[in-house]
PDB file of C-alpha atoms in Angstrom:
ATOM      1  CA  UNK V1366      80.531 103.482  90.337  1.00 51.00           C
ATOM      2  CA  UNK V1367      83.799 101.867  91.221  1.00 51.00           C
ATOM      3  CA  UNK V1368      86.323 104.234  92.558  1.00 55.00           C
ATOM      4  CA  UNK V1369      90.014 103.785  91.116  1.00 60.00           C
ATOM      5  CA  UNK V1370      93.442 104.283  93.024  1.00 67.00           C
ATOM      6  CA  UNK V1371      96.632 105.609  91.082  1.00 75.00           C
ATOM      7  CA  UNK V1372      99.072 102.377  90.867  1.00 91.00           C
ATOM      8  CA  UNK V1373     101.957 105.481  91.125  1.00 93.00           C
ATOM      9  CA  UNK V1374     102.556 108.275  93.258  1.00 94.00           C
ATOM     10  CA  UNK V1375     105.598 110.918  93.734  1.00 96.00           C
ATOM     11  CA  UNK V1376     106.997 111.607  96.720  1.00 97.00           C
ATOM     12  CA  UNK V1377     108.432 115.051  97.724  1.00 96.00           C
ATOM     13  CA  UNK V1378     110.675 115.641 100.832  1.00 95.00           C
ATOM     14  CA  UNK V1379     110.528 119.452 101.334  1.00 91.00           C
ATOM     15  CA  UNK V1380     109.728 120.367  97.199  1.00 91.00           C
ATOM     16  CA  UNK V1381     112.254 117.821  96.741  1.00 92.00           C
ATOM     17  CA  UNK V1382     111.252 114.686  94.642  1.00 95.00           C
ATOM     18  CA  UNK V1383     112.589 112.288  96.713  1.00 97.00           C
ATOM     19  CA  UNK V1384     111.095 109.537  93.886  1.00 98.00           C
ATOM     20  CA  UNK V1385     108.725 107.593  92.532  1.00 97.00           C
ATOM     21  CA  UNK V1386     106.957 104.466  94.631  1.00 97.00           C
ATOM     22  CA  UNK V1387     104.725 102.247  91.754  1.00 97.00           C
ATOM     23  CA  UNK V1388     101.946  99.787  93.598  1.00 95.00           C
ATOM     24  CA  UNK V1389     102.352  96.018  92.474  1.00 90.00           C
ATOM     25  CA  UNK V1390     100.399  92.510  93.898  1.00 90.00           C
ATOM     26  CA  UNK V1391     103.069  93.567  97.087  1.00 91.00           C
ATOM     27  CA  UNK V1392     102.864  97.257  98.428  1.00 95.00           C
ATOM     28  CA  UNK V1393     105.252  99.244  96.933  1.00 97.00           C
ATOM     29  CA  UNK V1394     108.315  99.623  95.268  1.00 97.00           C
ATOM     30  CA  UNK V1395     109.868 103.291  95.790  1.00 98.00           C
ATOM     31  CA  UNK V1396     112.058 104.535  92.362  1.00 98.00           C
ATOM     32  CA  UNK V1397     114.654 107.399  93.723  1.00 98.00           C
ATOM     33  CA  UNK V1398     114.549 110.643  91.666  1.00 96.00           C
ATOM     34  CA  UNK V1399     117.857 111.941  93.694  1.00 94.00           C
ATOM     35  CA  UNK V1400     121.004 111.004  94.693  1.00 95.00           C
ATOM     36  CA  UNK V1401     120.427 111.215  98.286  1.00 95.00           C
ATOM     37  CA  UNK V1402     116.748 108.458  98.439  1.00 97.00           C
ATOM     38  CA  UNK V1403     119.490 106.665  96.300  1.00 97.00           C
ATOM     39  CA  UNK V1404     119.236 103.941  99.602  1.00 97.00           C
ATOM     40  CA  UNK V1405     115.236 103.408  99.320  1.00 98.00           C
ATOM     41  CA  UNK V1406     115.866 102.161  95.303  1.00 98.00           C
ATOM     42  CA  UNK V1407     113.948  99.523  94.725  1.00 97.00           C
ATOM     43  CA  UNK V1408     111.947  98.412  98.344  1.00 97.00           C
ATOM     44  CA  UNK V1409     108.966  97.538  98.949  1.00 97.00           C
ATOM     45  CA  UNK V1410     106.942  99.124 101.317  1.00 97.00           C
ATOM     46  CA  UNK V1411     103.306  97.869 102.371  1.00 96.00           C
ATOM     47  CA  UNK V1412     102.149 101.361 102.313  1.00 95.00           C
ATOM     48  CA  UNK V1413     102.785 104.919 100.478  1.00 94.00           C
ATOM     49  CA  UNK V1414     102.899 106.485 103.937  1.00 96.00           C
ATOM     50  CA  UNK V1415     105.063 104.239 105.022  1.00 97.00           C
ATOM     51  CA  UNK V1416     107.815 104.500 101.989  1.00 97.00           C
ATOM     52  CA  UNK V1417     107.079 107.836 102.608  1.00 97.00           C
ATOM     53  CA  UNK V1418     108.144 108.162 106.014  1.00 97.00           C
ATOM     54  CA  UNK V1419     111.088 105.643 105.387  1.00 98.00           C
ATOM     55  CA  UNK V1420     111.878 109.435 102.565  1.00 97.00           C
ATOM     56  CA  UNK V1421     111.465 111.733 104.811  1.00 97.00           C
ATOM     57  CA  UNK V1422     113.909 109.753 107.679  1.00 97.00           C
ATOM     58  CA  UNK V1423     116.712 109.530 104.706  1.00 96.00           C
ATOM     59  CA  UNK V1424     116.324 113.608 104.345  1.00 95.00           C
ATOM     60  CA  UNK V1425     116.458 114.209 108.197  1.00 93.00           C
ATOM     61  CA  UNK V1426     119.051 111.773 107.904  1.00 88.00           C
ATOM     62  CA  UNK V1427     121.003 113.846 105.994  1.00 82.00           C
ATOM     63  CA  UNK V1428     120.478 117.297 108.063  1.00 75.00           C
ATOM     64  CA  UNK V1429     121.694 116.095 111.235  1.00 75.00           C
ATOM     65  CA  UNK V1430     124.721 114.540 109.573  1.00 65.00           C
ATOM     66  CA  UNK V1431     127.783 117.067 110.085  1.00 65.00           C
ATOM     67  CA  UNK V1432     129.131 119.279 106.808  1.00 56.00           C
TER      68      UNK V1432
END
């Protein structure tokens, strides 16, 4: 029996849907679902984990900025 992997994943950061990544022949492409993560829109990642780390970095940077 072959095991299939999903072609799309939701990335959540602190109970917020940051975006969706979809698998293609070159890796994973990010689609933002919240304005905060728009800087990642359309970006290509080698792995789902790499995309998640990028989203976490965007979220952390926002929290470091003074209000």
